[in-house]
Amino acid sequence: MCAYRVKIMLSSTIADLSAERSAIARSLQAASNVELTGVSPGTTPSRAGSPFYETVNIAEECHLYFLILGGKYGYETEMGKSATQLEYEAAYRTDPTKIIVMRKENVTPDARQAEFIAQVEDYHKGYFVNRFKTKSEAAEKAISSYYAWLLDRASIGRKLDYFDHFIRIASQRSPFPGARAEYRLTDDRIELTFNIVGHVHSVHFDKVALYNDFWGSVLHLEKRFEEWRGKGFGVGPTH
């Protein structure tokens, strides 16, 4: 038996996606190191808290969060958002890199769901979406996405916090061949420095702004790369 188990939460409306949830659950449970948490088909024991508190807490605690989007937005809570959206936002606040998004194609979303989908699928600030039409296709894409995520995590080797994940992604990017990020953290910001053929280029990120918009901050980094490229990195004319 595997000693370490990856806690995975499946998050979606249930009534219209029960078959797809069950198929995805079966495919993930085929991996010996997976433990599903949260609402059925999860295995989380009863907890002494409200459904809102507990499901949000599970979204924060899980190692991997699957957001499964269908046509229904779901019941709107007193906070003006569906339980699924609140769970998604809780997972995002904890670690934006632990989210996998799947969407059923052959349905027409209601108005609120269309808004939520647009937010999640935003080209720059959202997620790559695994689209499926059948429950078997959903199951296949879920397990392949899980293994791809697991391979990526295996290269990390230690527990990372929210800002560590940003530094990890930023360090994988490069504005110029061979240029790698050096970083410095203070209480309120992250400074990334790139040495490009003898010239130093820096970019700073306010931690609060980064926390509020993780992928937007990644986009800002890419924009700075383009700006440096457009100026020839300050070492000569741009061709």
PDB file of C-alpha atoms in Angstrom:
ATOM      1  CA  MET A   1       0.000   0.000   0.000  1.00  0.00           C
ATOM      2  CA  CYS A   2       1.231   3.501  -0.862  1.00  0.00           C
ATOM      3  CA  ALA A   3       2.174   5.447   2.296  1.00  0.00           C
ATOM      4  CA  TYR A   4       1.652   8.858   0.730  1.00  0.00           C
ATOM      5  CA  ARG A   5      -1.778   9.591  -0.696  1.00  0.00           C
ATOM      6  CA  VAL A   6      -2.692  12.518  -2.916  1.00  0.00           C
ATOM      7  CA  LYS A   7      -5.887  14.144  -1.686  1.00  0.00           C
ATOM      8  CA  ILE A   8      -8.023  15.110  -4.675  1.00  0.00           C
ATOM      9  CA  MET A   9     -11.245  17.109  -4.550  1.00  0.00           C
ATOM     10  CA  LEU A  10     -13.842  16.903  -7.322  1.00  0.00           C
ATOM     11  CA  SER A  11     -15.862  20.105  -7.447  1.00  0.00           C
ATOM     12  CA  SER A  12     -18.975  20.650  -9.566  1.00  0.00           C
ATOM     13  CA  THR A  13     -22.711  20.761  -9.442  1.00  0.00           C
ATOM     14  CA  ILE A  14     -23.847  17.217  -8.705  1.00  0.00           C
ATOM     15  CA  ALA A  15     -27.336  16.687 -10.136  1.00  0.00           C
ATOM     16  CA  ASP A  16     -26.343  17.284 -13.773  1.00  0.00           C
ATOM     17  CA  LEU A  17     -22.811  15.828 -13.609  1.00  0.00           C
ATOM     18  CA  SER A  18     -23.200  12.762 -11.397  1.00  0.00           C
ATOM     19  CA  ALA A  19     -22.310  10.280 -14.166  1.00  0.00           C
ATOM     20  CA  GLU A  20     -19.217  12.250 -15.165  1.00  0.00           C
ATOM     21  CA  ARG A  21     -18.112  12.684 -11.538  1.00  0.00           C
ATOM     22  CA  SER A  22     -18.447   8.960 -10.918  1.00  0.00           C
ATOM     23  CA  ALA A  23     -16.473   8.105 -14.062  1.00  0.00           C
ATOM     24  CA  ILE A  24     -13.709  10.564 -13.147  1.00  0.00           C
ATOM     25  CA  ALA A  25     -13.656   9.227  -9.588  1.00  0.00           C
ATOM     26  CA  ARG A  26     -13.254   5.633 -10.758  1.00  0.00           C
ATOM     27  CA  SER A  27     -10.408   6.567 -13.097  1.00  0.00           C
ATOM     28  CA  LEU A  28      -8.546   8.470 -10.372  1.00  0.00           C
ATOM     29  CA  GLN A  29      -9.111   5.792  -7.748  1.00  0.00           C
ATOM     30  CA  ALA A  30      -7.392   3.325 -10.067  1.00  0.00           C
ATOM     31  CA  ALA A  31      -4.174   5.059  -8.994  1.00  0.00           C
ATOM     32  CA  SER A  32      -3.103   3.473  -5.710  1.00  0.00           C
ATOM     33  CA  ASN A  33      -1.938   6.739  -4.170  1.00  0.00           C
ATOM     34  CA  VAL A  34      -5.186   8.723  -4.608  1.00  0.00           C
ATOM     35  CA  GLU A  35      -7.693   9.640  -1.919  1.00  0.00           C
ATOM     36  CA  LEU A  36     -10.820  11.501  -3.010  1.00  0.00           C
ATOM     37  CA  THR A  37     -12.034  14.110  -0.537  1.00  0.00           C
ATOM     38  CA  GLY A  38     -15.161  16.195  -0.246  1.00  0.00           C
ATOM     39  CA  VAL A  39     -18.713  15.551  -1.386  1.00  0.00           C
ATOM     40  CA  SER A  40     -19.616  12.220  -3.013  1.00  0.00           C
ATOM     41  CA  PRO A  41     -17.854  10.302  -4.400  1.00  0.00           C
ATOM     42  CA  GLY A  42     -15.252  11.513  -1.906  1.00  0.00           C
ATOM     43  CA  THR A  43     -14.391   9.587   1.253  1.00  0.00           C
ATOM     44  CA  THR A  44     -14.012  12.463   3.720  1.00  0.00           C
ATOM     45  CA  PRO A  45     -15.469  11.564   7.150  1.00  0.00           C
ATOM     46  CA  SER A  46     -18.100  13.716   8.806  1.00  0.00           C
ATOM     47  CA  ARG A  47     -16.868  17.031  10.161  1.00  0.00           C
ATOM     48  CA  ALA A  48     -18.218  19.330  12.854  1.00  0.00           C
ATOM     49  CA  GLY A  49     -18.837  22.384  10.693  1.00  0.00           C
ATOM     50  CA  SER A  50     -21.252  23.918   8.222  1.00  0.00           C
ATOM     51  CA  PRO A  51     -21.237  22.622   4.607  1.00  0.00           C
ATOM     52  CA  PHE A  52     -19.865  25.982   3.460  1.00  0.00           C
ATOM     53  CA  TYR A  53     -17.020  25.997   5.951  1.00  0.00           C
ATOM     54  CA  GLU A  54     -16.091  22.375   5.478  1.00  0.00           C
ATOM     55  CA  THR A  55     -16.147  22.238   1.670  1.00  0.00           C
ATOM     56  CA  VAL A  56     -14.123  25.457   1.424  1.00  0.00           C
ATOM     57  CA  ASN A  57     -11.706  24.034   3.982  1.00  0.00           C
ATOM     58  CA  ILE A  58     -11.358  20.821   1.951  1.00  0.00           C
ATOM     59  CA  ALA A  59     -10.676  22.884  -1.207  1.00  0.00           C
ATOM     60  CA  GLU A  60      -7.891  24.655   0.659  1.00  0.00           C
ATOM     61  CA  GLU A  61      -6.400  21.481   2.143  1.00  0.00           C
ATOM     62  CA  CYS A  62      -6.513  19.171  -0.888  1.00  0.00           C
ATOM     63  CA  HIS A  63      -3.366  18.556  -2.916  1.00  0.00           C
ATOM     64  CA  LEU A  64      -5.187  18.653  -6.269  1.00  0.00           C
ATOM     65  CA  TYR A  65      -8.501  20.253  -7.171  1.00  0.00           C
ATOM     66  CA  PHE A  66     -10.593  19.255 -10.200  1.00  0.00           C
ATOM     67  CA  LEU A  67     -13.104  21.875 -11.315  1.00  0.00           C
ATOM     68  CA  ILE A  68     -15.717  20.176 -13.516  1.00  0.00           C
ATOM     69  CA  LEU A  69     -17.894  22.619 -15.430  1.00  0.00           C
ATOM     70  CA  GLY A  70     -21.272  21.767 -16.912  1.00  0.00           C
ATOM     71  CA  GLY A  71     -24.299  23.818 -17.880  1.00  0.00           C
ATOM     72  CA  LYS A  72     -25.583  24.607 -14.387  1.00  0.00           C
ATOM     73  CA  TYR A  73     -24.154  27.292 -12.139  1.00  0.00           C
ATOM     74  CA  GLY A  74     -25.818  25.797  -9.093  1.00  0.00           C
ATOM     75  CA  TYR A  75     -27.474  27.160  -5.991  1.00  0.00           C
ATOM     76  CA  GLU A  76     -26.323  30.659  -5.100  1.00  0.00           C
ATOM     77  CA  THR A  77     -25.243  30.905  -1.487  1.00  0.00           C
ATOM     78  CA  GLU A  78     -25.751  33.920   0.771  1.00  0.00           C
ATOM     79  CA  MET A  79     -22.399  35.177  -0.528  1.00  0.00           C
ATOM     80  CA  GLY A  80     -23.914  35.540  -4.005  1.00  0.00           C
ATOM     81  CA  LYS A  81     -21.829  32.751  -5.533  1.00  0.00           C
ATOM     82  CA  SER A  82     -22.355  29.045  -6.073  1.00  0.00           C
ATOM     83  CA  ALA A  83     -20.727  26.527  -3.794  1.00  0.00           C
ATOM     84  CA  THR A  84     -18.576  25.389  -6.711  1.00  0.00           C
ATOM     85  CA  GLN A  85     -17.260  28.889  -7.367  1.00  0.00           C
ATOM     86  CA  LEU A  86     -16.507  29.416  -3.681  1.00  0.00           C
ATOM     87  CA  GLU A  87     -14.592  26.125  -3.595  1.00  0.00           C
ATOM     88  CA  TYR A  88     -12.676  27.090  -6.741  1.00  0.00           C
ATOM     89  CA  GLU A  89     -11.716  30.453  -5.274  1.00  0.00           C
ATOM     90  CA  ALA A  90     -10.578  28.790  -2.033  1.00  0.00           C
ATOM     91  CA  ALA A  91      -8.353  26.371  -3.966  1.00  0.00           C
ATOM     92  CA  TYR A  92      -6.977  29.268  -6.036  1.00  0.00           C
ATOM     93  CA  ARG A  93      -6.126  31.292  -2.931  1.00  0.00           C
ATOM     94  CA  THR A  94      -4.152  28.360  -1.561  1.00  0.00           C
ATOM     95  CA  ASP A  95      -2.269  27.295  -4.688  1.00  0.00           C
ATOM     96  CA  PRO A  96      -3.258  28.307  -8.244  1.00  0.00           C
ATOM     97  CA  THR A  97      -1.073  25.529  -9.649  1.00  0.00           C
ATOM     98  CA  LYS A  98      -3.096  22.711  -8.065  1.00  0.00           C
ATOM     99  CA  ILE A  99      -6.198  23.318 -10.198  1.00  0.00           C
ATOM    100  CA  ILE A 100      -7.253  21.202 -13.191  1.00  0.00           C
ATOM    101  CA  VAL A 101     -10.283  22.387 -15.165  1.00  0.00           C
ATOM    102  CA  MET A 102     -12.592  20.130 -17.146  1.00  0.00           C
ATOM    103  CA  ARG A 103     -15.656  21.211 -19.125  1.00  0.00           C
ATOM    104  CA  LYS A 104     -18.529  19.288 -20.668  1.00  0.00           C
ATOM    105  CA  GLU A 105     -18.978  20.494 -24.243  1.00  0.00           C
ATOM    106  CA  ASN A 106     -22.416  19.358 -25.351  1.00  0.00           C
ATOM    107  CA  VAL A 107     -24.390  21.567 -22.958  1.00  0.00           C
ATOM    108  CA  THR A 108     -25.467  25.203 -23.016  1.00  0.00           C
ATOM    109  CA  PRO A 109     -24.484  27.021 -19.806  1.00  0.00           C
ATOM    110  CA  ASP A 110     -26.985  29.209 -18.000  1.00  0.00           C
ATOM    111  CA  ALA A 111     -26.193  32.915 -17.615  1.00  0.00           C
ATOM    112  CA  ARG A 112     -24.278  32.763 -14.315  1.00  0.00           C
ATOM    113  CA  GLN A 113     -22.397  29.670 -15.397  1.00  0.00           C
ATOM    114  CA  ALA A 114     -21.378  31.368 -18.638  1.00  0.00           C
ATOM    115  CA  GLU A 115     -19.902  34.224 -16.580  1.00  0.00           C
ATOM    116  CA  PHE A 116     -18.039  31.798 -14.340  1.00  0.00           C
ATOM    117  CA  ILE A 117     -16.716  29.830 -17.318  1.00  0.00           C
ATOM    118  CA  ALA A 118     -15.510  33.033 -18.980  1.00  0.00           C
ATOM    119  CA  GLN A 119     -13.555  33.884 -15.828  1.00  0.00           C
ATOM    120  CA  VAL A 120     -12.012  30.430 -15.519  1.00  0.00           C
ATOM    121  CA  GLU A 121     -11.155  30.171 -19.224  1.00  0.00           C
ATOM    122  CA  ASP A 122      -9.677  33.668 -19.601  1.00  0.00           C
ATOM    123  CA  TYR A 123      -6.803  33.318 -22.067  1.00  0.00           C
ATOM    124  CA  HIS A 124      -4.234  35.160 -19.943  1.00  0.00           C
ATOM    125  CA  LYS A 125      -5.502  34.808 -16.388  1.00  0.00           C
ATOM    126  CA  GLY A 126      -7.443  31.562 -16.497  1.00  0.00           C
ATOM    127  CA  TYR A 127      -6.730  27.901 -17.155  1.00  0.00           C
ATOM    128  CA  PHE A 128      -6.219  25.507 -20.015  1.00  0.00           C
ATOM    129  CA  VAL A 129      -9.457  23.542 -20.157  1.00  0.00           C
ATOM    130  CA  ASN A 130      -9.792  19.809 -20.778  1.00  0.00           C
ATOM    131  CA  ARG A 131     -12.986  19.475 -22.815  1.00  0.00           C
ATOM    132  CA  PHE A 132     -15.033  16.287 -22.932  1.00  0.00           C
ATOM    133  CA  LYS A 133     -18.301  15.076 -24.418  1.00  0.00           C
ATOM    134  CA  THR A 134     -18.779  11.689 -22.775  1.00  0.00           C
ATOM    135  CA  LYS A 135     -18.139  10.310 -19.317  1.00  0.00           C
ATOM    136  CA  SER A 136     -15.523   7.901 -20.672  1.00  0.00           C
ATOM    137  CA  GLU A 137     -13.671  10.778 -22.326  1.00  0.00           C
ATOM    138  CA  ALA A 138     -13.851  12.720 -19.067  1.00  0.00           C
ATOM    139  CA  ALA A 139     -12.368   9.749 -17.195  1.00  0.00           C
ATOM    140  CA  GLU A 140      -9.487   9.371 -19.656  1.00  0.00           C
ATOM    141  CA  LYS A 141      -8.593  13.060 -19.578  1.00  0.00           C
ATOM    142  CA  ALA A 142      -8.821  13.211 -15.797  1.00  0.00           C
ATOM    143  CA  ILE A 143      -6.337  10.411 -15.171  1.00  0.00           C
ATOM    144  CA  SER A 144      -3.891  11.664 -17.827  1.00  0.00           C
ATOM    145  CA  SER A 145      -4.094  15.178 -16.329  1.00  0.00           C
ATOM    146  CA  TYR A 146      -3.443  13.749 -12.882  1.00  0.00           C
ATOM    147  CA  TYR A 147      -0.308  11.900 -13.967  1.00  0.00           C
ATOM    148  CA  ALA A 148       0.987  14.981 -15.813  1.00  0.00           C
ATOM    149  CA  TRP A 149       0.446  17.071 -12.663  1.00  0.00           C
ATOM    150  CA  LEU A 150       2.112  14.396 -10.524  1.00  0.00           C
ATOM    151  CA  LEU A 151       5.211  14.338 -12.725  1.00  0.00           C
ATOM    152  CA  ASP A 152       5.493  18.106 -12.475  1.00  0.00           C
ATOM    153  CA  ARG A 153       5.153  17.970  -8.685  1.00  0.00           C
ATOM    154  CA  ALA A 154       7.741  15.200  -8.420  1.00  0.00           C
ATOM    155  CA  SER A 155      10.412  17.595  -9.651  1.00  0.00           C
ATOM    156  CA  ILE A 156       9.779  20.076  -6.828  1.00  0.00           C
ATOM    157  CA  GLY A 157      10.914  18.012  -3.872  1.00  0.00           C
ATOM    158  CA  ARG A 158       9.594  20.180  -1.049  1.00  0.00           C
ATOM    159  CA  LYS A 159       6.435  21.810   0.183  1.00  0.00           C
ATOM    160  CA  LEU A 160       5.949  25.212  -1.409  1.00  0.00           C
ATOM    161  CA  ASP A 161       3.781  28.117  -0.321  1.00  0.00           C
ATOM    162  CA  TYR A 162       1.803  30.440  -2.589  1.00  0.00           C
ATOM    163  CA  PHE A 163       4.737  32.728  -3.414  1.00  0.00           C
ATOM    164  CA  ASP A 164       7.113  29.789  -3.879  1.00  0.00           C
ATOM    165  CA  HIS A 165       4.852  28.559  -6.661  1.00  0.00           C
ATOM    166  CA  PHE A 166       5.108  31.919  -8.416  1.00  0.00           C
ATOM    167  CA  ILE A 167       8.899  31.888  -8.123  1.00  0.00           C
ATOM    168  CA  ARG A 168       8.950  28.303  -9.428  1.00  0.00           C
ATOM    169  CA  ILE A 169       6.963  29.256 -12.527  1.00  0.00           C
ATOM    170  CA  ALA A 170       8.894  32.497 -13.046  1.00  0.00           C
ATOM    171  CA  SER A 171      12.163  30.587 -12.811  1.00  0.00           C
ATOM    172  CA  GLN A 172      11.028  28.296 -15.610  1.00  0.00           C
ATOM    173  CA  ARG A 173      10.526  31.280 -17.913  1.00  0.00           C
ATOM    174  CA  SER A 174      13.368  33.060 -19.708  1.00  0.00           C
ATOM    175  CA  PRO A 175      13.461  36.269 -21.754  1.00  0.00           C
ATOM    176  CA  PHE A 176      16.705  35.228 -23.453  1.00  0.00           C
ATOM    177  CA  PRO A 177      18.517  31.881 -24.008  1.00  0.00           C
ATOM    178  CA  GLY A 178      20.405  30.932 -20.885  1.00  0.00           C
ATOM    179  CA  ALA A 179      19.033  33.805 -18.770  1.00  0.00           C
ATOM    180  CA  ARG A 180      17.617  32.478 -15.508  1.00  0.00           C
ATOM    181  CA  ALA A 181      15.915  34.308 -12.691  1.00  0.00           C
ATOM    182  CA  GLU A 182      17.539  35.171  -9.418  1.00  0.00           C
ATOM    183  CA  TYR A 183      15.101  36.291  -6.766  1.00  0.00           C
ATOM    184  CA  ARG A 184      14.948  38.168  -3.498  1.00  0.00           C
ATOM    185  CA  LEU A 185      12.002  38.224  -1.103  1.00  0.00           C
ATOM    186  CA  THR A 186      11.061  40.925   1.365  1.00  0.00           C
ATOM    187  CA  ASP A 187       8.034  41.163   3.617  1.00  0.00           C
ATOM    188  CA  ASP A 188       5.980  42.894   0.932  1.00  0.00           C
ATOM    189  CA  ARG A 189       7.449  42.063  -2.476  1.00  0.00           C
ATOM    190  CA  ILE A 190       9.338  39.676  -4.740  1.00  0.00           C
ATOM    191  CA  GLU A 191      12.187  40.916  -6.917  1.00  0.00           C
ATOM    192  CA  LEU A 192      13.253  38.903  -9.963  1.00  0.00           C
ATOM    193  CA  THR A 193      16.561  39.693 -11.652  1.00  0.00           C
ATOM    194  CA  PHE A 194      17.792  38.422 -15.023  1.00  0.00           C
ATOM    195  CA  ASN A 195      21.393  38.865 -16.178  1.00  0.00           C
ATOM    196  CA  ILE A 196      21.270  39.080 -19.978  1.00  0.00           C
ATOM    197  CA  VAL A 197      24.678  39.278 -21.696  1.00  0.00           C
ATOM    198  CA  GLY A 198      26.103  41.427 -18.958  1.00  0.00           C
ATOM    199  CA  HIS A 199      23.058  43.655 -18.433  1.00  0.00           C
ATOM    200  CA  VAL A 200      20.803  43.307 -15.405  1.00  0.00           C
ATOM    201  CA  HIS A 201      17.020  43.503 -15.854  1.00  0.00           C
ATOM    202  CA  SER A 202      14.735  43.475 -12.838  1.00  0.00           C
ATOM    203  CA  VAL A 203      11.008  43.306 -12.181  1.00  0.00           C
ATOM    204  CA  HIS A 204       9.218  43.648  -8.855  1.00  0.00           C
ATOM    205  CA  PHE A 205       5.939  42.102  -7.704  1.00  0.00           C
ATOM    206  CA  ASP A 206       3.888  43.370  -4.811  1.00  0.00           C
ATOM    207  CA  LYS A 207       2.869  40.313  -2.770  1.00  0.00           C
ATOM    208  CA  VAL A 208      -0.676  41.526  -2.175  1.00  0.00           C
ATOM    209  CA  ALA A 209      -1.208  42.185  -5.894  1.00  0.00           C
ATOM    210  CA  LEU A 210       0.319  38.808  -6.734  1.00  0.00           C
ATOM    211  CA  TYR A 211      -1.926  37.074  -4.207  1.00  0.00           C
ATOM    212  CA  ASN A 212      -5.003  38.732  -5.699  1.00  0.00           C
ATOM    213  CA  ASP A 213      -4.064  37.889  -9.298  1.00  0.00           C
ATOM    214  CA  PHE A 214      -1.590  35.026  -9.630  1.00  0.00           C
ATOM    215  CA  TRP A 215      -1.868  34.364 -13.369  1.00  0.00           C
ATOM    216  CA  GLY A 216      -2.172  38.068 -14.102  1.00  0.00           C
ATOM    217  CA  SER A 217       1.227  38.477 -12.446  1.00  0.00           C
ATOM    218  CA  VAL A 218       2.650  35.727 -14.648  1.00  0.00           C
ATOM    219  CA  LEU A 219       1.247  37.629 -17.643  1.00  0.00           C
ATOM    220  CA  HIS A 220       2.892  40.839 -16.365  1.00  0.00           C
ATOM    221  CA  LEU A 221       6.235  39.020 -16.273  1.00  0.00           C
ATOM    222  CA  GLU A 222       5.793  37.908 -19.897  1.00  0.00           C
ATOM    223  CA  LYS A 223       4.940  41.491 -20.896  1.00  0.00           C
ATOM    224  CA  ARG A 224       8.157  42.715 -19.299  1.00  0.00           C
ATOM    225  CA  PHE A 225      10.058  40.081 -21.278  1.00  0.00           C
ATOM    226  CA  GLU A 226       8.521  41.417 -24.484  1.00  0.00           C
ATOM    227  CA  GLU A 227       9.401  44.970 -23.454  1.00  0.00           C
ATOM    228  CA  TRP A 228      13.041  43.997 -22.899  1.00  0.00           C
ATOM    229  CA  ARG A 229      13.157  42.141 -26.201  1.00  0.00           C
ATOM    230  CA  GLY A 230      11.674  45.137 -27.990  1.00  0.00           C
ATOM    231  CA  LYS A 231      14.432  47.340 -26.609  1.00  0.00           C
ATOM    232  CA  GLY A 232      17.144  44.867 -27.560  1.00  0.00           C
ATOM    233  CA  PHE A 233      17.841  44.172 -23.867  1.00  0.00           C
ATOM    234  CA  GLY A 234      19.725  47.468 -23.742  1.00  0.00           C
ATOM    235  CA  VAL A 235      22.746  46.000 -25.509  1.00  0.00           C
ATOM    236  CA  GLY A 236      22.268  47.191 -29.074  1.00  0.00           C
ATOM    237  CA  PRO A 237      19.748  47.727 -31.876  1.00  0.00           C
ATOM    238  CA  THR A 238      16.761  45.415 -32.239  1.00  0.00           C
ATOM    239  CA  HIS A 239      16.636  43.438 -35.488  1.00  0.00           C
TER     240      HIS A 239
END
